[in-house]
Amino acid sequence: MAKLVVFSSENGLCPFKMADQLIVYEKIEKRWVINRKIKMNNQQPRSIRAQRKYVEELLPLIYDCKILVGKEISGIPYVVFDKAGFHVFQVNQLSDEQFEAIIREIHSIESDNAVKKEILKKAVPVPTENKDVYFLDLIKLQKRFPEVTSKQALKPFISQTPFLELHLYCKHTPPWIERDGRYIVESKPAKSDQYIVIKAKPNHK
């Protein structure tokens, strides 16, 4: 059953900072109806810590929803909701057609995420003939899937797989690897691109 949360004031749909209530809508059969209204204080705190706590205290009240709708939301409130896994939509008016459009977009996002998840399962370094030595052609991978970043392709592997060496064919050395003190990065001769070897320091494996 689809549900979404609308930021509302006495004038109806509004920015989050002006809202004095959250209205939860749900779709029953073919109609969008109000499920419940949640009163809130529209005089939001000014400090960052207080703002964060204020928004975090709203989360249990909308535990069964993952879609937020309002005229505007930014700053700390947006960060907290985004971190909690909410889809945030900024709109200027409410209607059943608008709600349906939001649901269609959510389905599209979730479908894209599912495809990307499958891509990332395959976008991992593979073992070589040598024990604990792995290889990944990042150039070939990103040519086929431009949306995959070096972090997405390598971080899960690096955090979960003990290794001695990771051989990487890439356009340039990922700066986040260079900054990581757990590894030694060595460049190997290559043509226009780079062939690097990432070696785990002894205390890492």
GROMACS .gro file of C-alpha atoms in nm:
model
  205
    1MET     CA    1   0.000   0.000   0.000
    2ALA     CA    2   0.156   0.329  -0.115
    3LYS     CA    3   0.201   0.607   0.139
    4LEU     CA    4   0.362   0.948   0.134
    5VAL     CA    5   0.410   1.238   0.374
    6VAL     CA    6   0.321   1.599   0.289
    7PHE     CA    7   0.458   1.908   0.466
    8SER     CA    8   0.156   2.124   0.544
    9SER     CA    9   0.051   2.447   0.719
   10GLU     CA   10  -0.279   2.633   0.748
   11ASN     CA   11  -0.223   2.741   0.388
   12GLY     CA   12  -0.174   2.385   0.266
   13LEU     CA   13   0.137   2.251   0.098
   14CYS     CA   14   0.445   2.439   0.221
   15PRO     CA   15   0.824   2.425   0.277
   16PHE     CA   16   0.938   2.202   0.562
   17LYS     CA   17   1.053   2.496   0.775
   18MET     CA   18   0.699   2.642   0.768
   19ALA     CA   19   0.510   2.317   0.830
   20ASP     CA   20   0.305   2.276   1.145
   21GLN     CA   21   0.187   1.928   1.055
   22LEU     CA   22   0.278   1.625   0.851
   23ILE     CA   23  -0.009   1.471   0.658
   24VAL     CA   24   0.026   1.105   0.567
   25TYR     CA   25  -0.160   1.008   0.251
   26GLU     CA   26  -0.220   0.653   0.142
   27LYS     CA   27  -0.361   0.501  -0.173
   28ILE     CA   28  -0.668   0.287  -0.115
   29GLU     CA   29  -0.781   0.120  -0.434
   30LYS     CA   30  -0.763   0.408  -0.684
   31ARG     CA   31  -0.795   0.705  -0.447
   32TRP     CA   32  -0.545   0.895  -0.233
   33VAL     CA   33  -0.688   0.960   0.113
   34ILE     CA   34  -0.556   1.102   0.439
   35ASN     CA   35  -0.427   0.831   0.670
   36ARG     CA   36  -0.334   1.056   0.963
   37LYS     CA   37  -0.211   1.402   1.061
   38ILE     CA   38   0.092   1.460   1.280
   39LYS     CA   39   0.122   1.791   1.462
   40MET     CA   40   0.465   1.951   1.475
   41ASN     CA   41   0.631   2.270   1.590
   42ASN     CA   42   0.700   2.507   1.300
   43GLN     CA   43   0.938   2.712   1.516
   44GLN     CA   44   1.234   2.493   1.440
   45PRO     CA   45   1.551   2.518   1.652
   46ARG     CA   46   1.844   2.718   1.518
   47SER     CA   47   2.149   2.519   1.622
   48ILE     CA   48   2.263   2.234   1.399
   49ARG     CA   49   2.250   1.982   1.682
   50ALA     CA   50   1.899   2.085   1.785
   51GLN     CA   51   1.776   2.082   1.423
   52ARG     CA   52   1.911   1.731   1.376
   53LYS     CA   53   1.746   1.609   1.697
   54TYR     CA   54   1.418   1.777   1.599
   55VAL     CA   55   1.403   1.594   1.266
   56GLU     CA   56   1.523   1.263   1.410
   57GLU     CA   57   1.236   1.273   1.658
   58LEU     CA   58   0.992   1.288   1.364
   59LEU     CA   59   1.124   0.969   1.205
   60PRO     CA   60   0.944   0.719   1.435
   61LEU     CA   61   0.617   0.900   1.363
   62ILE     CA   62   0.642   0.827   0.991
   63TYR     CA   63   0.809   0.486   1.015
   64ASP     CA   64   0.574   0.337   0.754
   65CYS     CA   65   0.652   0.598   0.486
   66LYS     CA   66   0.959   0.659   0.272
   67ILE     CA   67   0.836   0.943   0.049
   68LEU     CA   68   0.832   1.311   0.153
   69VAL     CA   69   0.656   1.585  -0.043
   70GLY     CA   70   0.678   1.961   0.011
   71LYS     CA   71   0.746   2.293  -0.156
   72GLU     CA   72   1.103   2.305  -0.031
   73ILE     CA   73   1.341   2.129   0.204
   74SER     CA   74   1.713   2.185   0.248
   75GLY     CA   75   1.997   2.191   0.500
   76ILE     CA   76   2.001   1.968   0.806
   77PRO     CA   77   1.640   1.843   0.767
   78TYR     CA   78   1.712   1.724   0.413
   79VAL     CA   79   2.036   1.555   0.522
   80VAL     CA   80   1.864   1.367   0.807
   81PHE     CA   81   1.572   1.249   0.592
   82ASP     CA   82   1.804   1.151   0.307
   83LYS     CA   83   2.030   0.954   0.542
   84ALA     CA   84   1.721   0.776   0.679
   85GLY     CA   85   1.642   0.655   0.326
   86PHE     CA   86   1.356   0.888   0.232
   87HIS     CA   87   1.279   0.995  -0.124
   88VAL     CA   88   1.228   1.373  -0.113
   89PHE     CA   89   1.016   1.551  -0.373
   90GLN     CA   90   0.970   1.927  -0.409
   91VAL     CA   91   0.640   2.019  -0.577
   92ASN     CA   92   0.419   2.328  -0.602
   93GLN     CA   93   0.078   2.164  -0.584
   94LEU     CA   94  -0.096   1.847  -0.472
   95SER     CA   95  -0.319   1.622  -0.676
   96ASP     CA   96  -0.379   1.253  -0.731
   97GLU     CA   97  -0.200   1.290  -1.065
   98GLN     CA   98   0.104   1.439  -0.889
   99PHE     CA   99   0.107   1.156  -0.637
  100GLU     CA  100   0.086   0.899  -0.917
  101ALA     CA  101   0.375   1.067  -1.100
  102ILE     CA  102   0.585   1.049  -0.780
  103ILE     CA  103   0.509   0.679  -0.736
  104ARG     CA  104   0.607   0.610  -1.098
  105GLU     CA  105   0.936   0.794  -1.045
  106ILE     CA  106   1.004   0.593  -0.728
  107HIS     CA  107   0.948   0.270  -0.920
  108SER     CA  108   1.185   0.391  -1.191
  109ILE     CA  109   1.451   0.482  -0.931
  110GLU     CA  110   1.417   0.146  -0.759
  111SER     CA  111   1.440  -0.035  -1.092
  112ASP     CA  112   1.755   0.159  -1.184
  113ASN     CA  113   1.902   0.083  -0.841
  114ALA     CA  114   1.831  -0.288  -0.885
  115VAL     CA  115   2.010  -0.286  -1.222
  116LYS     CA  116   2.301  -0.092  -1.073
  117LYS     CA  117   2.322  -0.339  -0.784
  118GLU     CA  118   2.355  -0.626  -1.030
  119ILE     CA  119   2.623  -0.434  -1.221
  120LEU     CA  120   2.821  -0.374  -0.902
  121LYS     CA  121   2.809  -0.745  -0.817
  122LYS     CA  122   3.011  -0.808  -1.132
  123ALA     CA  123   3.226  -0.495  -1.103
  124VAL     CA  124   3.477  -0.646  -0.863
  125PRO     CA  125   3.844  -0.743  -0.877
  126VAL     CA  126   3.901  -1.106  -0.976
  127PRO     CA  127   4.162  -1.345  -0.834
  128THR     CA  128   4.474  -1.414  -1.041
  129GLU     CA  129   4.692  -1.725  -1.055
  130ASN     CA  130   4.887  -1.595  -0.757
  131LYS     CA  131   4.738  -1.636  -0.411
  132ASP     CA  132   4.585  -1.319  -0.260
  133VAL     CA  133   4.661  -1.120  -0.577
  134TYR     CA  134   4.363  -0.966  -0.762
  135PHE     CA  135   4.308  -0.770  -1.084
  136LEU     CA  136   4.051  -0.522  -1.218
  137ASP     CA  137   4.042  -0.340  -1.551
  138LEU     CA  138   3.868  -0.024  -1.429
  139ILE     CA  139   3.897   0.143  -1.771
  140LYS     CA  140   3.708  -0.137  -1.943
  141LEU     CA  141   3.450  -0.148  -1.665
  142GLN     CA  142   3.379   0.228  -1.672
  143LYS     CA  143   3.366   0.231  -2.050
  144ARG     CA  144   3.082  -0.018  -2.033
  145PHE     CA  145   2.921   0.127  -1.719
  146PRO     CA  146   3.015   0.499  -1.690
  147GLU     CA  147   2.802   0.541  -1.378
  148VAL     CA  148   3.027   0.309  -1.174
  149THR     CA  149   3.289   0.501  -0.973
  150SER     CA  150   3.619   0.367  -0.849
  151LYS     CA  151   3.483   0.375  -0.493
  152GLN     CA  152   3.180   0.167  -0.589
  153ALA     CA  153   3.395  -0.087  -0.770
  154LEU     CA  154   3.674  -0.112  -0.514
  155LYS     CA  155   3.565  -0.008  -0.164
  156PRO     CA  156   3.346  -0.314  -0.086
  157PHE     CA  157   3.628  -0.541  -0.207
  158ILE     CA  158   3.897  -0.357  -0.011
  159SER     CA  159   3.692  -0.354   0.310
  160GLN     CA  160   3.586  -0.719   0.291
  161THR     CA  161   3.866  -0.909   0.113
  162PRO     CA  162   4.213  -0.974   0.258
  163PHE     CA  163   4.470  -0.932  -0.020
  164LEU     CA  164   4.841  -0.887  -0.076
  165GLU     CA  165   4.821  -0.703  -0.406
  166LEU     CA  166   4.549  -0.547  -0.619
  167HIS     CA  167   4.650  -0.481  -0.979
  168LEU     CA  168   4.446  -0.203  -1.132
  169TYR     CA  169   4.433  -0.075  -1.490
  170CYS     CA  170   4.293   0.280  -1.474
  171LYS     CA  171   4.302   0.631  -1.621
  172HIS     CA  172   4.460   0.767  -1.303
  173THR     CA  173   4.524   0.652  -0.950
  174PRO     CA  174   4.206   0.704  -0.743
  175PRO     CA  175   4.300   0.980  -0.495
  176TRP     CA  176   4.105   0.818  -0.211
  177ILE     CA  177   4.335   0.514  -0.237
  178GLU     CA  178   4.645   0.733  -0.230
  179ARG     CA  179   4.517   0.901   0.087
  180ASP     CA  180   4.448   0.569   0.260
  181GLY     CA  181   4.743   0.493   0.487
  182ARG     CA  182   4.683   0.117   0.478
  183TYR     CA  183   4.825   0.070   0.128
  184ILE     CA  184   5.134   0.124  -0.082
  185VAL     CA  185   5.063   0.230  -0.440
  186GLU     CA  186   5.317   0.149  -0.712
  187SER     CA  187   5.291   0.257  -1.076
  188LYS     CA  188   5.386   0.015  -1.352
  189PRO     CA  189   5.482   0.107  -1.711
  190ALA     CA  190   5.180   0.154  -1.938
  191LYS     CA  191   5.093   0.340  -2.256
  192SER     CA  192   4.851   0.632  -2.220
  193ASP     CA  193   4.676   0.493  -1.913
  194GLN     CA  194   4.803   0.371  -1.578
  195TYR     CA  195   4.875   0.027  -1.443
  196ILE     CA  196   4.908   0.042  -1.068
  197VAL     CA  197   4.967  -0.213  -0.798
  198ILE     CA  198   4.807  -0.156  -0.461
  199LYS     CA  199   4.991  -0.343  -0.188
  200ALA     CA  200   4.845  -0.399   0.154
  201LYS     CA  201   5.079  -0.307   0.435
  202PRO     CA  202   5.168  -0.602   0.658
  203ASN     CA  203   4.930  -0.504   0.940
  204HIS     CA  204   4.635  -0.478   0.698
  205LYS     CA  205   4.602  -0.836   0.574
   0.00000   0.00000   0.00000
